[in-house]
Amino acid sequence: MPQRRTTFSQFVAEDRRRSGAADADLVGLLNDVQRACKFVAAAVSRGGLGARPAAAAATNVQGEQQKPIDVVANDIVIKTCEWGGQLCGMVSEEMAEVYRIPGEYPRGRYLLAFDPLDGSSNIDVNMTVGTIFSVLSAPPGVSEPGPEHFLRPGREQVAAGFAVYGPTTMLIITLGAGVHGFTLDREPGAFVLTHPDMHIPETAQEFAINASNERFWEAPVRRYVEECIQGKAGPRGQDFNMRWIASMVAEVHRILIRGGLFMYPRDTKEPAKPGRLRLLYEANPMAMIVEQAGGAASTGRERILDIVPDAIHQRVPVILGSKDEVQRLVRYHQAFDRGEDLVFHTPLFNTRSLFRGDAVFAPR
Ligand code: AHG
Ligand code: MN
Ligand code: MN
């Protein structure tokens, strides 16, 4: 007798039934999303063998360089999810405006926000990338949504998840009651439940941050990183490892498996931008996943899921992962904002290491 394996489609349908909120539209939508992720996984895995889009990609609405595969992945998600009748609009990192469902297809009551390819700067060097998605309900009666209909706090997300295209392709999902991981079995082409009920350890030995921005960080982040780097000899009394993959999907996936902290904090590099990551289709879905797995997600000053967005491509500072570590950083921000903290002074760089061992803390 074949071993019984739970596929993504079956899991989602049964989950909805168990919750008493059977919802064929949501089940259908999530099925389309998982199918889109399989197509994107296939496109990504073909690498240099893949078809090139007719027009070379250039710059997206955020002024960032688009890779051709960003455009391919965006197109895959749209084409796979637009026809089913569950959606009335989509927002994507790669599209300036809200995408309206073409007139030939029925409209549904859900809104989809997505990052078709996260970490795409890694694509040329054959490292892990992924797709992030967030599902919201459209207000009753809305069939032609505008940007304002997407500007809901992340705590209202109906479902959120991400696919990670690494050595294996995985799909991680939450429908608001736990986080579940599925691994793509390429032979039958099915996502199979391999990581039910994922939990982030509360404490951590790893943190992830782009340390090349150190000179632009605020004092609380400098303090946190400096204390980690001091290791056993410092106030934390333990050694930490630092990680940076430049692919949020890969970092969050690692944190789901073995804990840790991920930060793309507020910095002064481009003062007009309060952060690097986008709220609707990066920070919110990842924050929901992390909270549902027992972790925490904050800007340092506010719970990410409580932010009321003011623009569809809004950026926010992101600090997420193991609860104790996020709470520690929030405390450092609070102390700093109350003027109780110490400002960390260090030269931009020094000859011995990126961070000075003899760091000087001076009253603010
Ligand atoms: P995207 O590829 O969708 O633009 O997102 C990349 C994001 C995120 O995945 C990663 O954590 C961060 O940008 C990397 O930024 P740096 O290049 O500044 O390290
Ligand atoms: Mn991204
Ligand atoms: Mn992207």
Coordinates of C-alpha atoms and ligand atoms in Angstrom, one line a residue:
M1 CA 0.0 0.0 0.0
P2 CA 1.5 3.4 -0.9
Q3 CA 2.4 5.6 2.0
R4 CA -0.2 8.2 2.6
R5 CA 1.2 11.7 2.0
T6 CA -0.6 14.9 2.6
T7 CA -0.3 17.3 -0.3
F8 CA -0.6 21.0 -0.1
S9 CA -4.1 21.0 -1.8
Q10 CA -5.4 18.4 0.6
F11 CA -3.9 20.1 3.6
V12 CA -5.5 23.5 2.8
A13 CA -8.9 22.0 2.0
E14 CA -8.9 19.9 5.2
D15 CA -7.6 22.8 7.3
R16 CA -10.5 25.0 6.1
R17 CA -13.0 22.2 6.8
R18 CA -11.6 21.7 10.3
S19 CA -11.7 25.4 11.1
G20 CA -15.4 25.4 10.3
A21 CA -14.6 28.1 7.7
A22 CA -14.8 26.0 4.5
D23 CA -14.0 28.4 1.7
A24 CA -13.7 27.0 -1.8
D25 CA -12.5 30.3 -3.1
L26 CA -9.6 30.5 -0.7
V27 CA -8.7 26.9 -1.3
G28 CA -8.8 27.5 -5.1
L29 CA -6.7 30.6 -4.8
L30 CA -4.0 29.0 -2.7
N31 CA -4.0 26.1 -5.2
D32 CA -3.3 28.5 -8.0
V33 CA -0.6 30.2 -5.9
Q34 CA 1.1 26.9 -5.3
R35 CA 0.9 26.0 -9.0
A36 CA 2.4 29.4 -9.8
C37 CA 5.3 28.6 -7.4
K38 CA 5.9 25.3 -9.2
F39 CA 6.1 27.2 -12.5
V40 CA 8.5 29.8 -11.1
A41 CA 10.6 27.0 -9.5
A42 CA 10.9 25.4 -12.9
A43 CA 11.7 28.7 -14.6
V44 CA 14.4 29.5 -12.0
S45 CA 15.9 26.0 -12.2
R46 CA 16.4 26.3 -16.0
G47 CA 18.8 29.2 -15.4
G48 CA 20.7 30.1 -18.5
L49 CA 18.8 27.5 -20.5
G50 CA 15.5 29.3 -20.0
A51 CA 13.8 31.4 -22.6
R52 CA 14.6 35.0 -22.5
P53 CA 11.7 37.5 -22.4
A54 CA 11.3 39.5 -25.7
A55 CA 12.1 42.8 -24.0
A56 CA 15.0 42.9 -21.6
A57 CA 13.9 44.1 -18.2
A58 CA 15.0 47.4 -16.9
T59 CA 13.9 49.3 -13.8
N60 CA 10.8 48.7 -11.7
V61 CA 8.5 51.2 -10.1
Q62 CA 10.9 51.4 -7.1
G63 CA 13.8 52.4 -9.2
E64 CA 15.4 49.0 -8.7
Q65 CA 17.0 47.0 -11.5
Q66 CA 14.7 44.2 -12.7
K67 CA 16.2 41.0 -13.9
P68 CA 14.4 39.3 -16.8
I69 CA 13.5 36.5 -14.4
D70 CA 11.7 39.0 -12.2
V71 CA 9.4 39.8 -15.1
V72 CA 9.0 36.1 -16.0
A73 CA 8.0 35.3 -12.4
N74 CA 5.6 38.2 -12.2
D75 CA 3.9 37.1 -15.4
I76 CA 3.7 33.5 -14.2
V77 CA 1.9 34.5 -11.0
I78 CA -0.5 36.8 -12.8
K79 CA -1.4 34.3 -15.5
T80 CA -1.8 31.4 -13.1
C81 CA -3.9 33.3 -10.6
E82 CA -6.1 35.7 -12.6
W83 CA -8.6 33.4 -14.3
G84 CA -9.9 31.3 -11.4
G85 CA -12.5 33.8 -10.2
Q86 CA -11.2 34.1 -6.6
L87 CA -9.4 37.4 -7.0
C88 CA -10.4 41.0 -7.8
G89 CA -7.0 42.5 -7.8
M90 CA -3.3 42.0 -7.4
V91 CA -0.3 44.1 -6.2
S92 CA 3.2 43.1 -7.1
E93 CA 6.7 44.5 -6.5
E94 CA 7.1 44.6 -10.3
M95 CA 4.0 46.6 -11.1
A96 CA 3.5 50.2 -10.4
E97 CA -0.3 50.1 -10.1
V98 CA -2.9 47.6 -8.9
Y99 CA -3.5 44.9 -11.4
R100 CA -7.1 44.6 -12.4
I101 CA -8.5 41.2 -13.3
P102 CA -9.2 41.2 -17.1
G103 CA -12.8 41.6 -18.1
E104 CA -13.1 38.1 -19.6
Y105 CA -12.6 36.5 -16.1
P106 CA -15.0 36.5 -13.1
R107 CA -14.1 38.6 -10.1
G108 CA -13.7 37.2 -6.7
R109 CA -13.4 38.6 -3.1
Y110 CA -9.7 38.2 -2.5
L111 CA -6.7 40.5 -3.0
L112 CA -3.3 39.1 -3.6
A113 CA 0.0 41.0 -2.9
F114 CA 3.2 39.3 -3.9
D115 CA 6.9 39.6 -4.5
P116 CA 7.3 37.3 -7.5
L117 CA 11.0 36.7 -7.0
D118 CA 12.6 37.7 -3.7
G119 CA 16.4 37.9 -3.5
S120 CA 16.7 38.1 -7.3
S121 CA 20.1 39.7 -7.1
N122 CA 21.2 36.2 -6.2
I123 CA 20.0 34.7 -9.4
D124 CA 23.1 35.2 -11.5
V125 CA 25.2 33.4 -8.8
N126 CA 22.8 30.4 -8.5
M127 CA 21.8 31.1 -4.9
T128 CA 18.5 30.7 -3.2
V129 CA 15.5 32.9 -4.2
G130 CA 11.8 32.7 -3.5
T131 CA 8.3 34.0 -3.9
I132 CA 6.3 35.8 -1.1
F133 CA 2.6 36.2 -1.1
S134 CA -0.2 37.7 1.1
V135 CA -3.9 37.3 0.8
L136 CA -6.4 39.9 2.0
S137 CA -10.2 40.0 1.7
A138 CA -11.6 42.8 -0.5
P139 CA -14.3 44.9 1.2
P140 CA -17.8 43.7 0.4
G141 CA -19.0 45.0 -2.9
V142 CA -15.6 45.9 -4.3
S143 CA -14.9 44.3 -7.6
E144 CA -12.5 46.9 -9.1
P145 CA -10.1 47.5 -6.2
G146 CA -7.9 50.6 -6.0
P147 CA -4.7 50.9 -4.0
E148 CA -6.8 52.0 -0.9
H149 CA -8.3 48.5 -0.7
F150 CA -4.9 47.0 -0.2
L151 CA -3.9 49.4 2.6
R152 CA -5.0 47.1 5.4
P153 CA -2.9 46.2 8.5
G154 CA -1.1 42.9 8.1
R155 CA -3.1 41.4 11.0
E156 CA -6.0 41.2 8.6
Q157 CA -4.2 38.9 6.2
V158 CA -6.3 35.8 5.6
A159 CA -3.3 33.7 4.5
A160 CA 0.4 34.3 3.9
G161 CA 3.4 32.3 2.8
F162 CA 6.4 31.9 0.7
A163 CA 8.2 29.5 -1.6
V164 CA 11.9 29.0 -1.3
Y165 CA 13.8 27.8 -4.4
G166 CA 16.9 26.3 -2.9
P167 CA 18.5 22.8 -3.0
T168 CA 14.9 21.7 -2.5
T169 CA 11.8 23.8 -3.3
M170 CA 9.6 24.4 -0.3
L171 CA 6.3 26.2 0.3
I172 CA 5.6 27.6 3.7
I173 CA 2.0 28.7 4.6
T174 CA -0.1 30.0 7.4
L175 CA -3.8 30.4 7.4
G176 CA -3.8 32.0 10.8
A177 CA -3.4 28.9 12.9
G178 CA 0.2 27.7 12.8
V179 CA 2.8 27.4 10.1
H180 CA 3.3 24.4 7.8
G181 CA 6.0 23.5 5.4
F182 CA 5.7 21.5 2.2
T183 CA 8.5 20.1 0.1
L184 CA 8.2 19.8 -3.7
D185 CA 8.3 16.2 -4.9
R186 CA 9.3 16.8 -8.5
E187 CA 8.3 13.4 -9.8
P188 CA 4.5 13.7 -9.2
G189 CA 4.9 17.5 -9.1
A190 CA 3.3 17.9 -5.7
F191 CA 4.1 19.9 -2.5
V192 CA 4.1 17.3 0.3
L193 CA 3.7 18.1 4.0
T194 CA 7.1 17.6 5.5
H195 CA 7.2 20.3 8.2
P196 CA 3.9 20.4 10.1
D197 CA 3.5 23.1 12.8
M198 CA 6.8 24.8 12.6
H199 CA 8.1 26.6 15.7
I200 CA 10.9 29.1 16.0
P201 CA 13.1 28.6 19.0
E202 CA 12.7 31.5 21.4
T203 CA 16.4 32.1 21.8
A204 CA 19.1 32.4 19.1
Q205 CA 22.7 32.0 18.3
E206 CA 22.6 33.6 14.8
F207 CA 21.7 37.0 13.5
A208 CA 21.5 38.3 9.9
I209 CA 22.1 41.8 8.8
N210 CA 23.8 43.5 5.9
A211 CA 26.8 44.8 7.9
S212 CA 28.0 46.9 5.0
N213 CA 25.3 49.4 6.1
E214 CA 26.7 49.6 9.7
R215 CA 27.6 53.3 9.4
F216 CA 24.0 54.1 8.6
W217 CA 22.3 52.2 11.4
E218 CA 20.6 53.7 14.4
A219 CA 22.2 53.3 17.8
P220 CA 20.0 50.5 19.1
V221 CA 20.9 48.3 16.2
R222 CA 24.6 49.1 16.6
R223 CA 24.4 48.2 20.2
Y224 CA 22.7 44.9 19.5
V225 CA 25.1 43.8 16.9
E226 CA 28.1 45.0 18.9
E227 CA 27.0 43.0 21.9
C228 CA 26.5 39.9 19.7
I229 CA 29.9 40.3 18.2
Q230 CA 31.5 40.6 21.7
G231 CA 30.3 37.0 22.2
K232 CA 31.1 35.2 25.4
A233 CA 33.3 38.1 26.6
G234 CA 30.5 40.6 26.2
P235 CA 27.2 41.4 27.9
R236 CA 25.4 38.5 26.2
G237 CA 27.8 35.9 27.5
Q238 CA 27.5 33.7 24.5
D239 CA 28.9 33.5 21.0
F240 CA 26.8 34.4 17.9
N241 CA 27.2 33.7 14.2
M242 CA 26.4 36.3 11.6
R243 CA 24.6 35.4 8.3
W244 CA 23.6 37.4 5.3
I245 CA 22.2 35.7 2.2
A246 CA 20.6 38.9 0.7
S247 CA 17.5 36.8 0.2
M248 CA 14.8 37.3 2.8
V249 CA 13.0 34.0 1.9
A250 CA 16.2 32.1 2.7
E251 CA 16.9 33.9 5.9
V252 CA 13.3 33.5 7.2
H253 CA 13.4 29.8 6.2
R254 CA 16.6 29.3 8.2
I255 CA 15.0 31.1 11.2
L256 CA 11.9 28.9 11.0
I257 CA 14.2 25.8 11.2
R258 CA 16.7 26.8 13.8
G259 CA 15.9 30.3 15.2
G260 CA 17.7 33.5 14.9
L261 CA 17.2 37.1 14.1
F262 CA 16.8 38.9 10.7
M263 CA 17.1 42.6 10.4
Y264 CA 16.8 45.1 7.7
P265 CA 16.5 48.1 10.0
R266 CA 15.8 51.7 9.5
D267 CA 19.0 53.5 8.4
T268 CA 20.1 56.8 7.1
K269 CA 21.5 55.6 3.8
E270 CA 18.5 57.0 1.8
P271 CA 16.7 59.2 4.3
A272 CA 13.5 59.3 2.1
K273 CA 13.2 55.5 2.6
P274 CA 12.4 54.3 6.1
G275 CA 13.6 50.8 5.3
R276 CA 14.5 48.5 2.5
L277 CA 11.7 46.0 2.5
R278 CA 8.2 46.5 1.3
L279 CA 5.3 46.2 3.8
L280 CA 2.6 44.7 1.7
Y281 CA 4.4 41.8 0.0
E282 CA 7.6 41.3 2.1
A283 CA 7.2 42.4 5.7
N284 CA 3.6 41.6 6.3
P285 CA 3.5 38.0 5.0
M286 CA 6.8 37.2 6.7
A287 CA 5.6 38.8 9.9
M288 CA 2.5 36.7 9.9
I289 CA 4.5 33.6 9.3
V290 CA 7.0 34.4 12.0
E291 CA 4.3 35.3 14.6
Q292 CA 2.3 32.2 13.8
A293 CA 5.5 30.1 14.4
G294 CA 5.9 31.7 17.8
G295 CA 8.4 34.4 16.9
A296 CA 8.0 38.2 16.7
A297 CA 8.2 40.9 14.0
S298 CA 8.7 44.6 14.7
T299 CA 10.1 47.7 13.1
G300 CA 11.9 48.2 16.4
R301 CA 9.2 50.7 17.4
E302 CA 5.9 49.0 16.3
R303 CA 4.5 45.5 15.6
I304 CA 4.7 45.1 11.9
L305 CA 1.2 43.6 11.6
D306 CA -0.3 46.7 13.3
I307 CA 1.0 49.2 10.7
V308 CA -1.7 50.8 8.7
P309 CA -0.1 51.2 5.2
D310 CA -0.3 54.4 3.4
A311 CA 1.0 53.2 0.0
I312 CA 1.1 49.9 -1.8
H313 CA 4.9 50.0 -2.3
Q314 CA 5.6 51.4 1.2
R315 CA 8.9 50.4 2.8
V316 CA 9.4 49.6 6.5
P317 CA 12.2 48.6 8.8
V318 CA 12.1 44.9 9.6
I319 CA 13.3 43.0 12.7
L320 CA 12.0 39.5 13.0
G321 CA 12.7 36.1 14.3
S322 CA 13.2 34.5 17.7
K323 CA 10.9 36.3 20.2
D324 CA 13.5 37.0 22.9
E325 CA 15.9 38.6 20.4
V326 CA 13.2 40.8 18.8
Q327 CA 12.0 41.9 22.3
R328 CA 15.6 42.8 23.2
L329 CA 15.9 45.0 20.2
V330 CA 12.6 46.6 20.9
R331 CA 13.8 47.4 24.4
Y332 CA 16.9 48.9 23.0
H333 CA 14.9 51.1 20.7
Q334 CA 12.6 52.2 23.6
A335 CA 15.5 53.0 25.8
F336 CA 17.2 55.0 23.1
D337 CA 14.0 56.9 22.3
R338 CA 13.6 57.8 26.0
G339 CA 17.1 59.2 25.9
E340 CA 18.3 56.6 28.4
D341 CA 20.5 54.7 26.0
L342 CA 24.0 55.3 25.1
V343 CA 25.1 56.3 21.6
F344 CA 27.7 54.0 20.2
H345 CA 30.6 55.8 18.5
T346 CA 32.9 54.0 16.2
P347 CA 34.9 55.0 13.1
L348 CA 33.2 54.0 9.9
F349 CA 35.7 51.2 9.4
N350 CA 39.0 50.3 11.0
T351 CA 41.9 48.3 10.0
R352 CA 41.5 45.3 12.2
S353 CA 37.9 44.4 11.8
L354 CA 34.5 45.7 10.8
F355 CA 33.5 46.4 14.3
R356 CA 35.9 47.7 17.0
G357 CA 36.4 45.5 20.0
D358 CA 37.1 48.6 22.1
A359 CA 33.9 50.3 21.1
V360 CA 33.2 53.5 23.0
F361 CA 29.8 54.2 24.4
A362 CA 29.1 57.8 25.3
P363 CA 25.9 59.3 26.9
R364 CA 23.4 60.5 24.3
Ligands
AHG1 P1 14.1 41.7 -4.0 O1 15.0 40.8 -4.7 O2 12.6 41.2 -4.1 O3 14.2 43.1 -4.4 O4 14.3 41.7 -2.5 C1 15.6 41.6 -1.9 C2 15.5 42.0 -0.5 C3 15.6 40.9 0.5 O5 15.3 39.6 0.0 C4 17.0 40.9 1.0 O6 16.9 40.7 2.4 C5 17.4 42.3 0.8 O7 16.6 42.8 -0.2 C6 18.8 42.4 0.3 O8 19.3 43.7 0.3 P2 20.8 44.1 0.1 O9 21.1 43.9 -1.4 O10 20.9 45.5 0.6 O11 21.6 43.1 1.0
MN2 MN 11.9 40.9 -2.2
MN3 MN 11.5 40.8 -5.8

